[in-house]
Coordinates of C-alpha atoms in Angstrom, one line a residue:
X863 CA 0.0 0.0 0.0
X864 CA 1.5 3.4 -1.0
X865 CA 2.1 5.8 1.9
X866 CA 0.2 9.0 2.4
X867 CA 2.0 11.9 0.8
X868 CA 2.8 15.3 2.2
X869 CA 0.6 16.8 -0.5
X870 CA -2.3 14.6 0.6
X871 CA -1.8 15.8 4.2
X872 CA -1.7 19.4 3.0
X873 CA -4.9 18.8 1.1
X874 CA -6.7 17.3 4.1
X875 CA -5.5 20.2 6.2
X876 CA -6.9 22.7 3.8
X877 CA -10.2 20.8 3.8
X878 CA -10.2 20.9 7.6
X879 CA -9.2 24.6 7.5
X880 CA -6.0 23.9 9.4
X881 CA -2.8 25.8 8.9
X882 CA 0.1 23.5 9.1
X883 CA 3.8 24.4 8.9
X884 CA 6.1 22.4 6.7
X885 CA 7.6 20.4 9.5
X886 CA 4.1 19.5 10.7
X887 CA 3.1 18.3 7.3
X888 CA 6.2 16.0 7.3
X889 CA 5.4 14.8 10.8
X890 CA 1.7 14.2 10.2
X891 CA 2.3 12.4 6.9
X892 CA 4.5 9.9 8.8
X893 CA 2.0 9.5 11.6
X894 CA -0.9 9.0 9.2
X895 CA 1.1 6.5 7.2
X896 CA 1.7 4.5 10.4
X897 CA -2.1 4.6 11.2
X898 CA -3.1 3.5 7.7
X899 CA -0.6 0.6 8.0
X900 CA -2.0 -0.5 11.3
X901 CA -5.6 -0.4 9.9
X902 CA -4.4 -2.5 6.9
X903 CA -2.9 -5.1 9.3
X904 CA -6.2 -5.3 11.2
X905 CA -8.1 -5.7 7.9
X906 CA -5.8 -8.6 7.0
X907 CA -6.6 -10.4 10.2
X908 CA -10.4 -9.9 10.0
X909 CA -12.0 -13.0 8.4
X910 CA -15.4 -13.7 6.8
X911 CA -16.5 -15.7 9.8
X912 CA -15.8 -12.8 12.3
X913 CA -18.8 -10.6 12.6
X914 CA -18.2 -6.8 12.8
X915 CA -18.7 -5.3 16.2
X916 CA -18.9 -1.9 17.7
X917 CA -17.2 -2.8 20.9
X918 CA -14.9 -5.8 21.8
X919 CA -16.9 -6.5 25.0
X920 CA -20.6 -6.8 25.5
X921 CA -22.1 -3.7 27.0
X922 CA -24.9 -3.5 29.4
X923 CA -26.3 -0.5 31.2
X924 CA -26.3 -0.6 34.9
X925 CA -29.2 1.4 36.2
X926 CA -30.2 2.1 39.8
X927 CA -33.8 1.9 40.7
X928 CA -35.5 5.3 41.0
X929 CA -36.4 6.2 44.5
X930 CA -37.6 9.3 46.1
X931 CA -35.0 11.0 48.2
X932 CA -34.9 14.2 50.2
X933 CA -33.9 17.1 48.0
X934 CA -34.1 20.9 47.8
X935 CA -37.4 22.6 47.7
X936 CA -38.0 24.9 44.7
X937 CA -37.5 27.9 46.9
X938 CA -34.1 26.6 48.2
X939 CA -33.0 25.7 44.6
X940 CA -33.9 29.2 43.3
X941 CA -32.6 31.1 46.4
X942 CA -29.4 32.1 44.7
X943 CA -30.8 32.8 41.2
X944 CA -30.6 36.3 39.9
X945 CA -34.0 36.0 38.3
X946 CA -36.8 33.5 38.5
X947 CA -40.3 33.1 37.1
X948 CA -43.0 30.4 37.9
X949 CA -40.6 28.4 40.1
X950 CA -38.0 28.3 37.3
X951 CA -34.7 30.0 36.6
X952 CA -35.2 33.0 34.3
X953 CA -32.5 33.5 31.7
X954 CA -32.1 35.9 28.8
X955 CA -33.7 34.9 25.5
X956 CA -31.0 34.0 23.0
X957 CA -32.8 32.3 20.0
X958 CA -35.6 34.7 19.4
X959 CA -38.2 32.1 20.1
X960 CA -41.1 32.1 22.6

């Protein structure tokens, strides 16, 4: 597999609107070439009988049961607010919506 060239890195940098110095282009082209080589090695190992996965280990969400606990009253929660309205924090409008 041919390596990624300095010109390709410069092109990618322009697309990403990044200003890279000459030494950075050389440095990143070497790094990206190493990354592409590692991906190619992984692709060689992957076989038809190995299903694609999003994570190497099975994931499960561990949720605690909801239970009512003592908490702040609305008055206590709003006590330090600079402005409040209908038991809610009042903030300046920023999107021009109601």
